[in-house]
PDB file of C-alpha atoms in Angstrom:
ATOM      1  CA  MET A   1     127.870  29.902 -43.948  1.00  0.00           C
ATOM      2  CA  LYS A   2     124.596  31.700 -46.358  1.00  0.00           C
ATOM      3  CA  THR A   3     122.727  32.943 -43.185  1.00  0.00           C
ATOM      4  CA  ILE A   4     125.540  34.917 -41.889  1.00  0.00           C
ATOM      5  CA  ALA A   5     126.926  35.839 -45.535  1.00  0.00           C
ATOM      6  CA  VAL A   6     122.832  36.840 -46.423  1.00  0.00           C
ATOM      7  CA  ALA A   7     122.703  38.773 -42.989  1.00  0.00           C
ATOM      8  CA  ALA A   8     126.024  40.365 -43.685  1.00  0.00           C
ATOM      9  CA  ALA A   9     125.057  41.795 -46.961  1.00  0.00           C
ATOM     10  CA  VAL A  10     122.083  43.011 -45.177  1.00  0.00           C
ATOM     11  CA  SER A  11     123.622  44.957 -42.691  1.00  0.00           C
ATOM     12  CA  MET A  12     126.302  46.305 -45.168  1.00  0.00           C
ATOM     13  CA  LEU A  13     123.263  47.611 -47.273  1.00  0.00           C
ATOM     14  CA  LEU A  14     121.879  49.467 -44.518  1.00  0.00           C
ATOM     15  CA  PHE A  15     124.503  50.367 -42.556  1.00  0.00           C
ATOM     16  CA  GLY A  16     127.017  51.588 -45.545  1.00  0.00           C
ATOM     17  CA  GLY A  17     130.624  50.987 -44.816  1.00  0.00           C
ATOM     18  CA  CYS A  18     132.959  52.765 -46.591  1.00  0.00           C
ATOM     19  CA  GLY A  19     135.464  54.754 -45.305  1.00  0.00           C
ATOM     20  CA  SER A  20     137.571  55.224 -42.257  1.00  0.00           C
ATOM     21  CA  LYS A  21     137.520  52.494 -39.922  1.00  0.00           C
ATOM     22  CA  ASP A  22     138.868  54.163 -36.575  1.00  0.00           C
ATOM     23  CA  GLY A  23     136.351  57.089 -37.069  1.00  0.00           C
ATOM     24  CA  SER A  24     138.833  59.602 -37.621  1.00  0.00           C
ATOM     25  CA  GLY A  25     137.610  60.778 -41.333  1.00  0.00           C
ATOM     26  CA  SER A  26     135.775  64.219 -41.811  1.00  0.00           C
ATOM     27  CA  GLN A  27     132.749  65.420 -40.480  1.00  0.00           C
ATOM     28  CA  SER A  28     130.290  67.703 -42.538  1.00  0.00           C
ATOM     29  CA  SER A  29     128.785  70.386 -40.787  1.00  0.00           C
ATOM     30  CA  GLY A  30     124.670  70.240 -40.315  1.00  0.00           C
ATOM     31  CA  SER A  31     123.353  67.746 -37.913  1.00  0.00           C
ATOM     32  CA  THR A  32     125.305  64.788 -38.930  1.00  0.00           C
ATOM     33  CA  VAL A  33     126.095  62.495 -35.664  1.00  0.00           C
ATOM     34  CA  SER A  34     129.851  61.484 -34.956  1.00  0.00           C
ATOM     35  CA  PRO A  35     130.188  57.859 -34.938  1.00  0.00           C
ATOM     36  CA  ALA A  36     131.682  57.761 -31.191  1.00  0.00           C
ATOM     37  CA  LYS A  37     128.353  59.200 -30.296  1.00  0.00           C
ATOM     38  CA  LEU A  38     126.302  56.619 -32.725  1.00  0.00           C
ATOM     39  CA  SER A  39     127.964  53.606 -31.363  1.00  0.00           C
ATOM     40  CA  SER A  40     126.969  55.205 -27.808  1.00  0.00           C
ATOM     41  CA  ALA A  41     123.548  54.110 -28.891  1.00  0.00           C
ATOM     42  CA  LEU A  42     124.387  50.643 -29.652  1.00  0.00           C
ATOM     43  CA  LEU A  43     123.594  47.305 -27.776  1.00  0.00           C
ATOM     44  CA  THR A  44     126.597  46.237 -25.618  1.00  0.00           C
ATOM     45  CA  ILE A  45     126.965  42.863 -24.422  1.00  0.00           C
ATOM     46  CA  SER A  46     125.115  43.679 -20.834  1.00  0.00           C
ATOM     47  CA  ASP A  47     122.260  44.875 -22.920  1.00  0.00           C
ATOM     48  CA  MET A  48     121.872  41.561 -24.606  1.00  0.00           C
ATOM     49  CA  PRO A  49     119.845  38.429 -22.943  1.00  0.00           C
ATOM     50  CA  THR A  50     121.390  35.837 -21.060  1.00  0.00           C
ATOM     51  CA  GLY A  51     123.405  33.441 -23.570  1.00  0.00           C
ATOM     52  CA  TRP A  52     124.221  36.107 -25.945  1.00  0.00           C
ATOM     53  CA  THR A  53     128.236  36.865 -26.979  1.00  0.00           C
ATOM     54  CA  GLU A  54     129.360  40.421 -29.048  1.00  0.00           C
ATOM     55  CA  GLY A  55     130.926  39.508 -32.255  1.00  0.00           C
ATOM     56  CA  THR A  56     132.604  42.367 -33.920  1.00  0.00           C
ATOM     57  CA  GLY A  57     131.410  46.232 -34.161  1.00  0.00           C
ATOM     58  CA  GLU A  58     132.572  49.043 -36.087  1.00  0.00           C
ATOM     59  CA  THR A  59     132.390  52.612 -36.757  1.00  0.00           C
ATOM     60  CA  THR A  60     133.151  54.456 -39.949  1.00  0.00           C
ATOM     61  CA  THR A  61     132.900  57.973 -41.165  1.00  0.00           C
ATOM     62  CA  SER A  62     132.905  58.771 -45.132  1.00  0.00           C
ATOM     63  CA  THR A  63     132.247  61.294 -47.398  1.00  0.00           C
ATOM     64  CA  GLU A  64     132.774  58.968 -50.507  1.00  0.00           C
ATOM     65  CA  SER A  65     130.725  56.329 -51.964  1.00  0.00           C
ATOM     66  CA  SER A  66     131.134  53.106 -51.445  1.00  0.00           C
ATOM     67  CA  SER A  67     132.964  50.637 -54.294  1.00  0.00           C
ATOM     68  CA  ASP A  68     132.302  47.123 -52.867  1.00  0.00           C
ATOM     69  CA  GLY A  69     128.511  47.802 -52.639  1.00  0.00           C
ATOM     70  CA  GLY A  70     126.977  44.676 -52.818  1.00  0.00           C
ATOM     71  CA  SER A  71     124.045  44.969 -55.289  1.00  0.00           C
ATOM     72  CA  ASN A  72     124.420  41.363 -56.844  1.00  0.00           C
ATOM     73  CA  SER A  73     124.419  40.554 -52.373  1.00  0.00           C
ATOM     74  CA  PHE A  74     121.324  42.257 -51.706  1.00  0.00           C
ATOM     75  CA  ASN A  75     119.040  40.498 -54.351  1.00  0.00           C
ATOM     76  CA  ASP A  76     119.493  37.331 -52.200  1.00  0.00           C
ATOM     77  CA  VAL A  77     117.051  39.077 -49.843  1.00  0.00           C
ATOM     78  CA  LEU A  78     115.128  41.620 -51.496  1.00  0.00           C
ATOM     79  CA  CYS A  79     112.381  40.929 -54.796  1.00  0.00           C
ATOM     80  CA  PRO A  80     115.073  41.869 -57.899  1.00  0.00           C
ATOM     81  CA  GLU A  81     112.528  44.893 -58.535  1.00  0.00           C
ATOM     82  CA  SER A  82     113.207  46.568 -55.214  1.00  0.00           C
ATOM     83  CA  ALA A  83     116.827  45.334 -55.239  1.00  0.00           C
ATOM     84  CA  ALA A  84     117.196  46.903 -58.682  1.00  0.00           C
ATOM     85  CA  ALA A  85     115.344  50.886 -57.349  1.00  0.00           C
ATOM     86  CA  LEU A  86     118.231  51.358 -54.550  1.00  0.00           C
ATOM     87  CA  PRO A  87     121.432  52.239 -54.487  1.00  0.00           C
ATOM     88  CA  ASP A  88     124.461  49.979 -53.965  1.00  0.00           C
ATOM     89  CA  SER A  89     124.546  51.368 -50.397  1.00  0.00           C
ATOM     90  CA  PHE A  90     122.737  54.201 -48.045  1.00  0.00           C
ATOM     91  CA  THR A  91     126.315  55.849 -48.398  1.00  0.00           C
ATOM     92  CA  ASP A  92     125.454  57.107 -52.172  1.00  0.00           C
ATOM     93  CA  LEU A  93     121.832  58.358 -49.911  1.00  0.00           C
ATOM     94  CA  GLY A  94     123.971  60.705 -48.176  1.00  0.00           C
ATOM     95  CA  GLU A  95     126.483  61.304 -51.687  1.00  0.00           C
ATOM     96  CA  ALA A  96     122.978  62.496 -52.841  1.00  0.00           C
ATOM     97  CA  ASP A  97     122.970  65.084 -50.912  1.00  0.00           C
ATOM     98  CA  SER A  98     126.129  66.168 -50.089  1.00  0.00           C
ATOM     99  CA  SER A  99     126.198  65.464 -47.152  1.00  0.00           C
ATOM    100  CA  ALA A 100     128.728  62.873 -45.433  1.00  0.00           C
ATOM    101  CA  THR A 101     127.981  59.648 -43.973  1.00  0.00           C
ATOM    102  CA  SER A 102     128.892  58.245 -40.252  1.00  0.00           C
ATOM    103  CA  SER A 103     127.832  54.844 -38.872  1.00  0.00           C
ATOM    104  CA  ALA A 104     128.563  52.369 -36.652  1.00  0.00           C
ATOM    105  CA  TRP A 105     127.153  48.514 -35.815  1.00  0.00           C
ATOM    106  CA  VAL A 106     127.829  45.927 -33.716  1.00  0.00           C
ATOM    107  CA  GLU A 107     126.793  41.825 -34.074  1.00  0.00           C
ATOM    108  CA  PHE A 108     125.677  39.202 -31.280  1.00  0.00           C
ATOM    109  CA  SER A 109     125.000  35.946 -32.068  1.00  0.00           C
ATOM    110  CA  LYS A 110     123.878  32.800 -29.771  1.00  0.00           C
ATOM    111  CA  SER A 111     126.350  30.138 -31.053  1.00  0.00           C
ATOM    112  CA  SER A 112     127.855  29.457 -34.761  1.00  0.00           C
ATOM    113  CA  MET A 113     124.575  28.519 -35.988  1.00  0.00           C
ATOM    114  CA  GLY A 114     122.459  31.464 -34.465  1.00  0.00           C
ATOM    115  CA  PRO A 115     120.345  32.826 -33.859  1.00  0.00           C
ATOM    116  CA  PHE A 116     122.272  36.492 -34.472  1.00  0.00           C
ATOM    117  CA  LEU A 117     121.635  39.452 -34.184  1.00  0.00           C
ATOM    118  CA  MET A 118     123.302  42.639 -36.089  1.00  0.00           C
ATOM    119  CA  GLN A 119     122.467  46.747 -34.823  1.00  0.00           C
ATOM    120  CA  GLY A 120     123.683  49.668 -36.715  1.00  0.00           C
ATOM    121  CA  ALA A 121     123.346  53.571 -36.550  1.00  0.00           C
ATOM    122  CA  VAL A 122     123.745  55.789 -39.721  1.00  0.00           C
ATOM    123  CA  SER A 123     123.695  59.540 -39.754  1.00  0.00           C
ATOM    124  CA  GLY A 124     124.061  61.584 -42.476  1.00  0.00           C
ATOM    125  CA  SER A 125     123.415  65.238 -43.137  1.00  0.00           C
ATOM    126  CA  GLY A 126     119.739  65.952 -43.043  1.00  0.00           C
ATOM    127  CA  SER A 127     119.463  62.272 -45.305  1.00  0.00           C
ATOM    128  CA  ALA A 128     117.473  60.385 -42.550  1.00  0.00           C
ATOM    129  CA  ASP A 129     114.345  60.723 -43.816  1.00  0.00           C
ATOM    130  CA  LYS A 130     115.272  60.542 -47.425  1.00  0.00           C
ATOM    131  CA  ARG A 131     116.773  57.251 -46.096  1.00  0.00           C
ATOM    132  CA  PHE A 132     114.110  55.741 -44.087  1.00  0.00           C
ATOM    133  CA  ASP A 133     111.526  56.409 -46.658  1.00  0.00           C
ATOM    134  CA  THR A 134     113.504  54.697 -49.610  1.00  0.00           C
ATOM    135  CA  ILE A 135     114.283  51.491 -47.794  1.00  0.00           C
ATOM    136  CA  LYS A 136     110.303  51.435 -46.453  1.00  0.00           C
ATOM    137  CA  SER A 137     109.675  51.810 -49.584  1.00  0.00           C
ATOM    138  CA  ALA A 138     111.690  49.438 -51.240  1.00  0.00           C
ATOM    139  CA  LEU A 139     110.334  46.618 -48.487  1.00  0.00           C
ATOM    140  CA  GLU A 140     106.889  47.475 -49.122  1.00  0.00           C
ATOM    141  CA  GLY A 141     107.161  46.310 -53.042  1.00  0.00           C
ATOM    142  CA  CYS A 142     108.175  42.700 -51.719  1.00  0.00           C
ATOM    143  CA  LYS A 143     104.885  42.785 -50.051  1.00  0.00           C
ATOM    144  CA  GLY A 144     103.008  39.540 -51.718  1.00  0.00           C
ATOM    145  CA  LYS A 145     105.538  38.433 -53.901  1.00  0.00           C
ATOM    146  CA  THR A 146     107.737  35.267 -53.753  1.00  0.00           C
ATOM    147  CA  TRP A 147     111.519  35.493 -55.857  1.00  0.00           C
ATOM    148  CA  ASP A 148     114.213  32.626 -55.562  1.00  0.00           C
ATOM    149  CA  ASP A 149     117.568  32.761 -54.652  1.00  0.00           C
ATOM    150  CA  THR A 150     120.206  29.846 -56.324  1.00  0.00           C
ATOM    151  CA  ASP A 151     123.902  29.930 -54.996  1.00  0.00           C
ATOM    152  CA  LYS A 152     126.767  28.993 -56.335  1.00  0.00           C
ATOM    153  CA  GLU A 153     126.341  24.771 -54.757  1.00  0.00           C
ATOM    154  CA  GLY A 154     123.222  25.004 -56.370  1.00  0.00           C
ATOM    155  CA  VAL A 155     120.649  26.132 -53.314  1.00  0.00           C
ATOM    156  CA  LYS A 156     117.810  27.782 -54.033  1.00  0.00           C
ATOM    157  CA  THR A 157     115.843  29.258 -51.750  1.00  0.00           C
ATOM    158  CA  THR A 158     112.493  30.858 -51.947  1.00  0.00           C
ATOM    159  CA  TYR A 159     112.390  34.243 -50.281  1.00  0.00           C
ATOM    160  CA  SER A 160     108.786  36.158 -49.229  1.00  0.00           C
ATOM    161  CA  LEU A 161     108.161  39.128 -46.843  1.00  0.00           C
ATOM    162  CA  ALA A 162     105.770  40.743 -44.827  1.00  0.00           C
ATOM    163  CA  PRO A 163     104.904  43.199 -42.101  1.00  0.00           C
ATOM    164  CA  VAL A 164     105.139  42.421 -38.433  1.00  0.00           C
ATOM    165  CA  SER A 165     104.416  44.588 -35.732  1.00  0.00           C
ATOM    166  CA  ALA A 166     107.452  45.122 -33.209  1.00  0.00           C
ATOM    167  CA  PRO A 167     107.800  48.148 -30.109  1.00  0.00           C
ATOM    168  CA  LYS A 168     108.599  51.510 -30.573  1.00  0.00           C
ATOM    169  CA  LEU A 169     112.025  52.171 -32.310  1.00  0.00           C
ATOM    170  CA  GLY A 170     112.654  55.887 -32.287  1.00  0.00           C
ATOM    171  CA  ASP A 171     109.852  58.723 -33.651  1.00  0.00           C
ATOM    172  CA  ARG A 172     108.858  56.809 -36.202  1.00  0.00           C
ATOM    173  CA  SER A 173     109.518  52.797 -37.435  1.00  0.00           C
ATOM    174  CA  PHE A 174     108.743  49.625 -39.241  1.00  0.00           C
ATOM    175  CA  ALA A 175     109.084  46.124 -39.262  1.00  0.00           C
ATOM    176  CA  TYR A 176     109.308  43.372 -41.541  1.00  0.00           C
ATOM    177  CA  ARG A 177     110.189  39.112 -41.782  1.00  0.00           C
ATOM    178  CA  ILE A 178     111.879  38.075 -44.808  1.00  0.00           C
ATOM    179  CA  THR A 179     111.317  34.369 -45.002  1.00  0.00           C
ATOM    180  CA  GLY A 180     113.780  32.009 -46.736  1.00  0.00           C
ATOM    181  CA  ASP A 181     112.842  28.077 -47.912  1.00  0.00           C
ATOM    182  CA  ALA A 182     115.252  26.283 -49.060  1.00  0.00           C
ATOM    183  CA  SER A 183     116.016  21.977 -48.263  1.00  0.00           C
ATOM    184  CA  MET A 184     118.455  23.504 -45.706  1.00  0.00           C
ATOM    185  CA  GLY A 185     115.962  24.405 -43.630  1.00  0.00           C
ATOM    186  CA  GLU A 186     114.044  28.179 -43.433  1.00  0.00           C
ATOM    187  CA  LEU A 187     116.054  30.810 -43.032  1.00  0.00           C
ATOM    188  CA  THR A 188     114.193  34.351 -41.013  1.00  0.00           C
ATOM    189  CA  PHE A 189     115.223  37.701 -41.714  1.00  0.00           C
ATOM    190  CA  ASP A 190     113.296  40.191 -39.093  1.00  0.00           C
ATOM    191  CA  LEU A 191     114.541  43.967 -40.122  1.00  0.00           C
ATOM    192  CA  ILE A 192     113.033  46.624 -37.547  1.00  0.00           C
ATOM    193  CA  MET A 193     114.184  50.389 -38.386  1.00  0.00           C
ATOM    194  CA  GLY A 194     113.985  53.078 -36.196  1.00  0.00           C
ATOM    195  CA  GLN A 195     114.271  57.092 -37.125  1.00  0.00           C
ATOM    196  CA  LYS A 196     115.188  60.314 -34.477  1.00  0.00           C
ATOM    197  CA  GLY A 197     116.420  63.299 -36.289  1.00  0.00           C
ATOM    198  CA  ASP A 198     119.420  62.324 -38.781  1.00  0.00           C
ATOM    199  CA  VAL A 199     119.852  59.129 -36.934  1.00  0.00           C
ATOM    200  CA  LEU A 200     118.352  55.699 -38.649  1.00  0.00           C
ATOM    201  CA  ILE A 201     118.572  52.633 -36.402  1.00  0.00           C
ATOM    202  CA  THR A 202     118.273  49.545 -37.387  1.00  0.00           C
ATOM    203  CA  LEU A 203     118.110  46.062 -35.755  1.00  0.00           C
ATOM    204  CA  ILE A 204     118.215  42.564 -37.948  1.00  0.00           C
ATOM    205  CA  SER A 205     117.645  39.087 -36.269  1.00  0.00           C
ATOM    206  CA  VAL A 206     118.729  35.916 -38.183  1.00  0.00           C
ATOM    207  CA  SER A 207     116.976  32.826 -37.453  1.00  0.00           C
ATOM    208  CA  LEU A 208     117.226  29.319 -38.779  1.00  0.00           C
ATOM    209  CA  ILE A 209     114.854  26.527 -38.809  1.00  0.00           C
ATOM    210  CA  SER A 210     116.535  22.922 -39.699  1.00  0.00           C
ATOM    211  CA  PRO A 211     116.993  19.609 -39.413  1.00  0.00           C
ATOM    212  CA  PHE A 212     119.620  20.145 -36.607  1.00  0.00           C
ATOM    213  CA  GLY A 213     117.453  22.076 -34.657  1.00  0.00           C
ATOM    214  CA  ARG A 214     115.975  25.540 -34.153  1.00  0.00           C
ATOM    215  CA  GLU A 215     117.933  28.472 -34.020  1.00  0.00           C
ATOM    216  CA  SER A 216     115.322  31.516 -33.431  1.00  0.00           C
ATOM    217  CA  ILE A 217     115.199  34.830 -31.037  1.00  0.00           C
ATOM    218  CA  SER A 218     112.066  34.484 -28.570  1.00  0.00           C
ATOM    219  CA  ALA A 219     109.137  37.157 -28.779  1.00  0.00           C
ATOM    220  CA  ASP A 220     110.059  38.019 -25.431  1.00  0.00           C
ATOM    221  CA  GLU A 221     113.991  38.666 -25.935  1.00  0.00           C
ATOM    222  CA  MET A 222     112.860  40.798 -29.106  1.00  0.00           C
ATOM    223  CA  LYS A 223     110.823  43.027 -27.224  1.00  0.00           C
ATOM    224  CA  GLN A 224     113.926  43.805 -24.431  1.00  0.00           C
ATOM    225  CA  ILE A 225     116.412  43.962 -27.504  1.00  0.00           C
ATOM    226  CA  VAL A 226     114.247  46.315 -28.966  1.00  0.00           C
ATOM    227  CA  ASP A 227     113.035  47.874 -25.991  1.00  0.00           C
ATOM    228  CA  THR A 228     116.829  48.633 -24.415  1.00  0.00           C
ATOM    229  CA  ALA A 229     117.541  50.074 -28.454  1.00  0.00           C
ATOM    230  CA  ASN A 230     114.721  52.509 -28.280  1.00  0.00           C
ATOM    231  CA  ARG A 231     115.801  53.904 -25.007  1.00  0.00           C
ATOM    232  CA  LYS A 232     119.707  54.336 -25.797  1.00  0.00           C
ATOM    233  CA  LEU A 233     118.386  56.165 -29.154  1.00  0.00           C
ATOM    234  CA  ALA A 234     116.339  58.097 -26.828  1.00  0.00           C
ATOM    235  CA  GLU A 235     119.434  59.279 -24.985  1.00  0.00           C
ATOM    236  CA  LEU A 236     121.078  60.492 -28.181  1.00  0.00           C
TER     237      LEU A 236
END
């Protein structure tokens, strides 16, 4: 499904995803947080509102840049000018300052049609400020624009982006909504990124409004989710 594929592309962009799947890769000295510790900051099914189920989650450790960064995929949800300005994955930003990067993420859903929630954490010694500023700048570059993506079935989706308000996440944070209008309905991607020290936490919610129904996260649910994520981040 297009919704799931695009959400996965966004998560790979934000969280990286190369390296050891069991978290056994080497760590650099400095302030990089281990995958196991990052995982402790992620939401669990007991933290979620009623009706959600947990999907797959992974922890990774990397000292190598990604070979399958997915630049073609994140063009789906960022305006082309901003997508072209970003590296293939945030793992590459870690490599730029010779830092190892560790990451962890988890996924939740209410049904096969959504809504979906993806949460990731990434830490690379000394690189969090640069990562945060880079993705914020890229998203800001899409404000006031519309852009199109046509999938292999010929379905065209027109995207736009706007800042939204959200509860605090970490010491500094931002939130944007990407909306995609297509014949199948309307997709919304709410992205919240927060920073605490060398750790970045990102929450992505994906909702679908279609002729088959409205699959979205309520404002109360989202507040509960972000408040809990903020509390767990503060405990790192």
